[in-house]
GROMACS .gro file of C-alpha atoms in nm:
model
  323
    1UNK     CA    1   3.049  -1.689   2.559
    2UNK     CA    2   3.051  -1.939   2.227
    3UNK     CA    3   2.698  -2.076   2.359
    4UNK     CA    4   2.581  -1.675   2.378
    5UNK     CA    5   2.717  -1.606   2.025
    6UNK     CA    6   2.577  -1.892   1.849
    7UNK     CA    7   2.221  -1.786   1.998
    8UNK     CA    8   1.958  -1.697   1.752
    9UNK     CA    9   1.738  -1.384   1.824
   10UNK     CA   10   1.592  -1.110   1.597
   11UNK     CA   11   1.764  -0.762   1.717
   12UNK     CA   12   1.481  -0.557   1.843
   13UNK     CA   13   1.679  -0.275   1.641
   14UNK     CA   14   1.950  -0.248   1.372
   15UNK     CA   15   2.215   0.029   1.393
   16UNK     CA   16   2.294   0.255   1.059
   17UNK     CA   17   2.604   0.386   1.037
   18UNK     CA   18   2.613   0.637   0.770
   19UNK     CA   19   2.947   0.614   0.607
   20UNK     CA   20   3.248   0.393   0.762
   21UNK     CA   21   3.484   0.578   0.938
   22UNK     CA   22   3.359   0.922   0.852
   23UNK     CA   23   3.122   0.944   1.156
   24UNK     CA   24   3.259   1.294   1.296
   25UNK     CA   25   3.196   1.454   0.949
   26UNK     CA   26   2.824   1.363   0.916
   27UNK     CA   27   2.713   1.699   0.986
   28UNK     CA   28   2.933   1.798   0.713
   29UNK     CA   29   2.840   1.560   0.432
   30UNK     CA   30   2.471   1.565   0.567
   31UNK     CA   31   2.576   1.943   0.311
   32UNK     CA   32   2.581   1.783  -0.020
   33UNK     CA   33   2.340   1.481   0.058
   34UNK     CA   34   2.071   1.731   0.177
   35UNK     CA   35   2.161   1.940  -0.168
   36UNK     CA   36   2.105   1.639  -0.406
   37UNK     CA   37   1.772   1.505  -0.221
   38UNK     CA   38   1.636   1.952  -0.254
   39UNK     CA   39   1.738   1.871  -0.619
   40UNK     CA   40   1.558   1.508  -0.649
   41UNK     CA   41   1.227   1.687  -0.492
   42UNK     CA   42   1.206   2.017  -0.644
   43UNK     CA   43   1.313   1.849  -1.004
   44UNK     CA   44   1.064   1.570  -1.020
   45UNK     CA   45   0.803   1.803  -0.845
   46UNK     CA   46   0.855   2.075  -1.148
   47UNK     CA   47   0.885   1.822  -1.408
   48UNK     CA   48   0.520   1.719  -1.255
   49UNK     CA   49   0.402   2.063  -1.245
   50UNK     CA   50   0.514   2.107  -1.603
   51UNK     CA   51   0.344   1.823  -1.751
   52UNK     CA   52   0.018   1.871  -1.562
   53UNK     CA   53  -0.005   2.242  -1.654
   54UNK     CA   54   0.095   2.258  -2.005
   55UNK     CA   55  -0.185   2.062  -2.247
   56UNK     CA   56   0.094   2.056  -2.518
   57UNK     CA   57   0.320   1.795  -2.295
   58UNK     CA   58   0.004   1.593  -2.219
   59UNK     CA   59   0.125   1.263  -2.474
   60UNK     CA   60   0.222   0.918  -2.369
   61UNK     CA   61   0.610   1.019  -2.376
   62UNK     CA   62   0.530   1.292  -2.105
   63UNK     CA   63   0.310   1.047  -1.924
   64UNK     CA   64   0.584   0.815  -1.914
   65UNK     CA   65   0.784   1.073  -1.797
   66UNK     CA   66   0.568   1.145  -1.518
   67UNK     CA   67   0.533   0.743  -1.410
   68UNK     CA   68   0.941   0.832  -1.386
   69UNK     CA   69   0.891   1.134  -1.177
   70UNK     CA   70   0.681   0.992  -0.911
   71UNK     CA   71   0.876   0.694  -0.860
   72UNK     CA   72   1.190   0.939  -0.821
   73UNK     CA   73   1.008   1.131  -0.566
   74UNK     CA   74   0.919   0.789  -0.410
   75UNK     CA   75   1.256   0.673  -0.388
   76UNK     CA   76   1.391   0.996  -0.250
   77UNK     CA   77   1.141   1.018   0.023
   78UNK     CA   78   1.168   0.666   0.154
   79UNK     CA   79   1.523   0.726   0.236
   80UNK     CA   80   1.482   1.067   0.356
   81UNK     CA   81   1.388   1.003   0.690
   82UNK     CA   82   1.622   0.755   0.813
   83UNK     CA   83   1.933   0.956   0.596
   84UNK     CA   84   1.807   1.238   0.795
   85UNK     CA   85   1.760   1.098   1.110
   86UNK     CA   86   2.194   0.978   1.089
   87UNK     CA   87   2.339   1.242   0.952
   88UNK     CA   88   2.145   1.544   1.116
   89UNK     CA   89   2.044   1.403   1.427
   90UNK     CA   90   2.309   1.137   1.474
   91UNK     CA   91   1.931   0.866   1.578
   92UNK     CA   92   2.088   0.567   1.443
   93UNK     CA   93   1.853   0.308   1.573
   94UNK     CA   94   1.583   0.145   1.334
   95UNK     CA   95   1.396  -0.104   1.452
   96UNK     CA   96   1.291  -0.456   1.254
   97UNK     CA   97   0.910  -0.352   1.148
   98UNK     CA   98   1.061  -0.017   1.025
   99UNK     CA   99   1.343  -0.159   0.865
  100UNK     CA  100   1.188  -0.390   0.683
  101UNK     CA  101   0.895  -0.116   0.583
  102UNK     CA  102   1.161   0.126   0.428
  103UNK     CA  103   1.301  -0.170   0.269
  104UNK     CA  104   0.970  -0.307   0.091
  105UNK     CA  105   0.944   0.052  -0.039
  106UNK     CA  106   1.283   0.083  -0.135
  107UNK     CA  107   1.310  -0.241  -0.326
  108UNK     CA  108   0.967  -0.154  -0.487
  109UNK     CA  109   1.041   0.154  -0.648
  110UNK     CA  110   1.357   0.037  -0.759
  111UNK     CA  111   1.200  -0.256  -0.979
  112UNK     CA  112   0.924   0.013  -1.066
  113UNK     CA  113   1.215   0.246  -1.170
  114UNK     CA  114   1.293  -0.017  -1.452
  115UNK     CA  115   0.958  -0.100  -1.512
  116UNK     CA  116   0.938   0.230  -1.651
  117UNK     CA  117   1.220   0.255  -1.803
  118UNK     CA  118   1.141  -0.047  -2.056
  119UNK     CA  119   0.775   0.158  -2.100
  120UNK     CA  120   0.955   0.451  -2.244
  121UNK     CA  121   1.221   0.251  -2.437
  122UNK     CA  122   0.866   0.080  -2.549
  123UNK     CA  123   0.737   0.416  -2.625
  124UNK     CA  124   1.028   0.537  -2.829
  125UNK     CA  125   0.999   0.202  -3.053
  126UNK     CA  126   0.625   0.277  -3.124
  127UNK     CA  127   0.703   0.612  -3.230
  128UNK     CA  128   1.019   0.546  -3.457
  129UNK     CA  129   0.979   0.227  -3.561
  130UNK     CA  130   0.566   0.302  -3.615
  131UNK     CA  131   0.439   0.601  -3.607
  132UNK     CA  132   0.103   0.595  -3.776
  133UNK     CA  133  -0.004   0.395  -3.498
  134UNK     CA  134   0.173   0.552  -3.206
  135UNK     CA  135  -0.133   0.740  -3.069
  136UNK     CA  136  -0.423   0.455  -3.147
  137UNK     CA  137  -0.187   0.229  -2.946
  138UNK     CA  138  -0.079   0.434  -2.700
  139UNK     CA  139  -0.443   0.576  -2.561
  140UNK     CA  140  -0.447   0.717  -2.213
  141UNK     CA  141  -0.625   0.346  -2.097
  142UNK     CA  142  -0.354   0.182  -2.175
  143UNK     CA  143  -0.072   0.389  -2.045
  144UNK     CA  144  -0.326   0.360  -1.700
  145UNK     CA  145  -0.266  -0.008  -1.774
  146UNK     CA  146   0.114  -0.013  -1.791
  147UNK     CA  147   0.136   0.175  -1.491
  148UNK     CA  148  -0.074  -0.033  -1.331
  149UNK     CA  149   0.104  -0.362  -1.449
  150UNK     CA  150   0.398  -0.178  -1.290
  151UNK     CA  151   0.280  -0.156  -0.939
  152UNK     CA  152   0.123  -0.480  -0.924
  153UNK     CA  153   0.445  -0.657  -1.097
  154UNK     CA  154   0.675  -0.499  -0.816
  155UNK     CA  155   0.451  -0.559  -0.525
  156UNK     CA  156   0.404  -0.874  -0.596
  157UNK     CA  157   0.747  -0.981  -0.646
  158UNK     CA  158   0.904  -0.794  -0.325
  159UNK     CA  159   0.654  -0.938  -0.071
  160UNK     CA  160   0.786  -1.256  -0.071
  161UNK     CA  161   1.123  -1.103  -0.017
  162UNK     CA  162   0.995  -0.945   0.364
  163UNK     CA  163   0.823  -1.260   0.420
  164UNK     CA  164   1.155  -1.464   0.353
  165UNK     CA  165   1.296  -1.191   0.593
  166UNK     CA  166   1.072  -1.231   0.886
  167UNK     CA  167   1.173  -1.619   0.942
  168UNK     CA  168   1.541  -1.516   0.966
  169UNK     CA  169   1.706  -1.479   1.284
  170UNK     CA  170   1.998  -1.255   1.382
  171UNK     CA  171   2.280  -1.330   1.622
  172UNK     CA  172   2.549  -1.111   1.467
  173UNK     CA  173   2.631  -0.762   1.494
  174UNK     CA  174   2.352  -0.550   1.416
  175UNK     CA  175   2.535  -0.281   1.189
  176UNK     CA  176   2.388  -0.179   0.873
  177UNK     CA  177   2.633  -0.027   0.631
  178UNK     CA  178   2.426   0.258   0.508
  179UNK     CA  179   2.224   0.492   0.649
  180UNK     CA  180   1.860   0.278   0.557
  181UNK     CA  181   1.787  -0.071   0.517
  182UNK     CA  182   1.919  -0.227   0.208
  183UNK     CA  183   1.821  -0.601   0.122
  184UNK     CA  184   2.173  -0.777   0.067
  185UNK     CA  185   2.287  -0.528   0.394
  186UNK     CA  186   2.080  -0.682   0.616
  187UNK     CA  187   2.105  -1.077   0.480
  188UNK     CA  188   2.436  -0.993   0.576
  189UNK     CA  189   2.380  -0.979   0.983
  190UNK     CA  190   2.120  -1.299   0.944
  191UNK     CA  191   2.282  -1.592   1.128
  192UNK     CA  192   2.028  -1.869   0.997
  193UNK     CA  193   2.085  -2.010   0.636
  194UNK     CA  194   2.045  -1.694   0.393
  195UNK     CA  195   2.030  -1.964   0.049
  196UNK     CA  196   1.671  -1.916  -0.015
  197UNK     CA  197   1.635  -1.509   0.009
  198UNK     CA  198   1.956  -1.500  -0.215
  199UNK     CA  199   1.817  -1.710  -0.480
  200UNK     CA  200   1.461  -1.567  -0.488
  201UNK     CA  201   1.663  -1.232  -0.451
  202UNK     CA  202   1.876  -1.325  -0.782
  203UNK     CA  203   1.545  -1.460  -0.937
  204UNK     CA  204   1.406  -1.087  -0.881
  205UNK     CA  205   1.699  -0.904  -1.019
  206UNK     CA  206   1.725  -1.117  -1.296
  207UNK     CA  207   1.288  -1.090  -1.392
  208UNK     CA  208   1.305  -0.785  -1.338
  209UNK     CA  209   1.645  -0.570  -1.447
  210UNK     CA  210   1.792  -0.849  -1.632
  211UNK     CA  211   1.431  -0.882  -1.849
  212UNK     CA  212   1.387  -0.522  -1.903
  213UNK     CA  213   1.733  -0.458  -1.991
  214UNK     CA  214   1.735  -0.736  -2.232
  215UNK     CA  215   1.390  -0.606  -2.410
  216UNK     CA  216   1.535  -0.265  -2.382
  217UNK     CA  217   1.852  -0.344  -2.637
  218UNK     CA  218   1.636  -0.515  -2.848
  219UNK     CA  219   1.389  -0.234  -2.904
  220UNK     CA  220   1.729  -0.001  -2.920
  221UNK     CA  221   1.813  -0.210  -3.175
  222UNK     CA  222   1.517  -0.219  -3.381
  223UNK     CA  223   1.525   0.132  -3.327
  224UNK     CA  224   1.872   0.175  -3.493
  225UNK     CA  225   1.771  -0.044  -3.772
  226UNK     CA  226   1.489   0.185  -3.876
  227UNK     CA  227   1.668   0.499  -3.808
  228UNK     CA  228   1.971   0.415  -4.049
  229UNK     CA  229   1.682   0.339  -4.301
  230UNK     CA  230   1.626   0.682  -4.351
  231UNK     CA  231   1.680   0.871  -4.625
  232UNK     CA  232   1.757   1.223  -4.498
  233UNK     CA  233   2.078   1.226  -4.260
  234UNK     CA  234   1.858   1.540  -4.057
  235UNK     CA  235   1.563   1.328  -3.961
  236UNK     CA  236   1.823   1.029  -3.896
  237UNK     CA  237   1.951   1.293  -3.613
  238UNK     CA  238   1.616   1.440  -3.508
  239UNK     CA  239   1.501   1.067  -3.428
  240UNK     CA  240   1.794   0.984  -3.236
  241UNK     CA  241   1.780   1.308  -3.007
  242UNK     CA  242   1.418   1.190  -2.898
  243UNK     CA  243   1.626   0.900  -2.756
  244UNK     CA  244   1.864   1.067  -2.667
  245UNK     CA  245   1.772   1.161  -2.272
  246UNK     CA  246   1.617   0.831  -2.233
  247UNK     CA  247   1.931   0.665  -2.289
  248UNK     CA  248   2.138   0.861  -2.027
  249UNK     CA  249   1.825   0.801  -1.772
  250UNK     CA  250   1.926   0.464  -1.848
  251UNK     CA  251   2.284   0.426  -1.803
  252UNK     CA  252   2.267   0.600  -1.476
  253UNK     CA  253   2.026   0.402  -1.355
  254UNK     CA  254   2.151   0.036  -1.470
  255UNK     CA  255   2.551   0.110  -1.435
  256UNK     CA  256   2.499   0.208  -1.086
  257UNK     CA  257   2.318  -0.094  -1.002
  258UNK     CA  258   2.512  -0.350  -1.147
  259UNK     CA  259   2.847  -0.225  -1.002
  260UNK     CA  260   2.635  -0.198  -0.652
  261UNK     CA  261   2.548  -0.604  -0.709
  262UNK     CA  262   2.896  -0.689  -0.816
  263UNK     CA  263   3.063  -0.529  -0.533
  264UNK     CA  264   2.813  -0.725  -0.305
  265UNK     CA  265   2.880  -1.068  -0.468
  266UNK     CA  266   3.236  -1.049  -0.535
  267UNK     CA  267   3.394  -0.737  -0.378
  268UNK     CA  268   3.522  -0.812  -0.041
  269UNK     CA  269   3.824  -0.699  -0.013
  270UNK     CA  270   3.717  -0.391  -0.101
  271UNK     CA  271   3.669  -0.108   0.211
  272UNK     CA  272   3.373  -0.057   0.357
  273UNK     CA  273   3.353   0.302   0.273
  274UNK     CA  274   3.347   0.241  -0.081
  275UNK     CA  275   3.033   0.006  -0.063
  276UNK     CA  276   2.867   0.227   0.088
  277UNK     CA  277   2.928   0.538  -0.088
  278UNK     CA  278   2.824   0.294  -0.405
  279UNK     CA  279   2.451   0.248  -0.247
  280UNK     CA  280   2.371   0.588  -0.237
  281UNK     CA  281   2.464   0.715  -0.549
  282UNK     CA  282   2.235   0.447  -0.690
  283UNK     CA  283   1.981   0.575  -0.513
  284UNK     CA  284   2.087   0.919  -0.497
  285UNK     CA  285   2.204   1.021  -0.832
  286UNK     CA  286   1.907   0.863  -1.081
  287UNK     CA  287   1.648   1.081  -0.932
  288UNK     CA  288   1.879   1.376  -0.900
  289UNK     CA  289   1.952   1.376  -1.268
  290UNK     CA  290   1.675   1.245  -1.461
  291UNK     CA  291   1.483   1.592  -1.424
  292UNK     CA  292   1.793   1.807  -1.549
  293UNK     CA  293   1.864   1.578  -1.840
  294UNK     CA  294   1.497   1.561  -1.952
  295UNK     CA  295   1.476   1.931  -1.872
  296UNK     CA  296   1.823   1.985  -2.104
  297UNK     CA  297   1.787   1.734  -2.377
  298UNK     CA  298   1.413   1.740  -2.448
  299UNK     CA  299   1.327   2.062  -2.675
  300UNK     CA  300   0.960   2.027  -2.557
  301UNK     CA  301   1.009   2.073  -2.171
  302UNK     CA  302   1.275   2.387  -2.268
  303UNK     CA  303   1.012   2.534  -2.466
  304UNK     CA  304   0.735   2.528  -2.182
  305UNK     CA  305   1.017   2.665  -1.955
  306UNK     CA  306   1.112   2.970  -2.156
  307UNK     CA  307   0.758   2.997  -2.185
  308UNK     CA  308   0.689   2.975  -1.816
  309UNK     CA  309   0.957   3.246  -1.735
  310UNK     CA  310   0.890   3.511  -2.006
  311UNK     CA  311   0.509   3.513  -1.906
  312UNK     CA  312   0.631   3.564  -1.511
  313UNK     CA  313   0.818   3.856  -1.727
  314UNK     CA  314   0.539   4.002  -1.911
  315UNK     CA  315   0.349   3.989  -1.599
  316UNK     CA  316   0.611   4.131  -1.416
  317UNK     CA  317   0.616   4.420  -1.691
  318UNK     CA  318   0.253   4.477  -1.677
  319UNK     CA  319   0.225   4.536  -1.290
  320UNK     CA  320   0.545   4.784  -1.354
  321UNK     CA  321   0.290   4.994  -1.580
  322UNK     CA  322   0.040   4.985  -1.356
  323UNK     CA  323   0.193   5.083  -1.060
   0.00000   0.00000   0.00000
């Protein structure tokens, strides 16, 4: 039996379990997962709309915006499936070319998530801390550029990572924790040496988050510096409230994320449950709420709402009349 254990193979399959322990309710909470995926979609797809339709929104913030949107949408439909697939269908079987598809995807919109993220915090600077020249810097070929600086930047750096996958082999139990393949979740079942894909693994967290996180307080910074300069305590508080929704899109993006990494490094005593429940709101919640705060905090996108919905109304009116 200790020769059979100690045998290295690749599972032709890995099982997802959903959430620990909770496997008789999945049909249940498959309720409010289903509800916050509807919201991830029809948010990001209306913020999308929005921009595309109304020439007024068509700046770099909104562009920005819109890099955010379809990376949301991204994220939300590469779990979809598999989240589906568990909690609807109770299919819990993934196999190793699949897995480690949904997890190149996964892993690459994630970096891309923070990519753009330090684009808009970049975006805000220019048009604080310098606005004569927010426009002749910003031009539509450059914001192409960024975005496609993005995408190369995060393919680049996760392809290694399935590479550094495909030598492992697996001899342990073939549970995943969640219900789609995470990185660290599945280095977790590998029973070769695991040293290499955790330190390229750090080395991506840290170019990536721990870079744009670090550029992202500075330009905060230099963005409170010139703020306080300001004369008139009203335009002090009209420039901070065009930071203001970037900075929550922030927090629940990053706090989310590092608690998810700490719990993986240091957390294990902690139950099972809990882990999991930690990996899906980081990939859950961010795209859920980024298209109600922007839609709640940003006076431009509530403008072209109201606007949206009283013309419905006057056309609503004017069919009245004529009928």
């Amino acid at each position: 039996m200790d020769a059979l254990n100690n045998t290295n193979y690749s599972p032709v399959t890995f099982i997802m379990l959903g959430i620990p322990g909770l496997e008789a309710q999945h049909i249940w909470i498959s309720i409010p997962f289903s509800t916050v995926y509807a919201i991830a979609l029809l948010g990001n797809c209306f913020i999308l709309f929005l921009i595309k339709t109304e020439r007024s929104l068509h700046a770099p913030m909104y562009f920005f915006l819109s890099m955010l949107a379809i990376n949301d949408i991204g994220m939300t439909l590469t779990t979809l499936p598999t989240m589906l697939s568990v909690f609807w269908f109770n299919i819990k079987e993934i196999n190793f070319d699949a897995c480690q598809t949904q997890l190149f995807f996964l892993h690459i919109f994630a970096i891309m998530e923070s990519s753009v993220l330090l684009a808009m915090a970049f975006d805000r600077f220019l048009a604080i801390c310098n606005p004569l020249r927010y426009t002749s810097i910003l031009t539509y070929s450059i914001i192409a550029s960024i975005g496609v600086a993005i995408l190369v930047r995060s393919t680049v750096l996760i392809i290694p990572v399935i590479l550094l996958l495909k030598r492992l082999s697996f001899c342990k139990t073939n549970l995943l924790s969640h219900s789609f393949c995470f990185h660290s979740d599945v280095l977790k079942l590998a029973c070769t040496d695991t040293k290499i894909n955790n330190l390229y693994g750090l080395f991506v967290v840290l170019f990536t988050a721990g870079i744009d996180s670090v550029f992202i307080v500075l330009s905060y910074m230099m963005i409170i510096k010139t703020v306080l300069s300001i004369a008139s305590s009203e335009q002090r508080l009209k420039a901070f409230n065009t930071c203001v929704s970037h900075i929550c899109v922030i927090l629940i993006f990053y706090i989310p994320m590092i608690a998810l990494s700490v719990v993986h490094r240091f957390g294990k005593n902690i139950p099972p449950v809990i882990y999991t429940l930690m990996g899906y709101v980081y990939l859950l919640i961010p795209p859920a709420l980024n298209p109600i705060i922007y839609s709640i905090k940003t006076k431009q996108i509530q403008r072209q709402i109201l606007r949206m919905f009283s013309r419905k109304q006057n056309h609503g009116e004017i069919l009245k009349i004529f009928h």
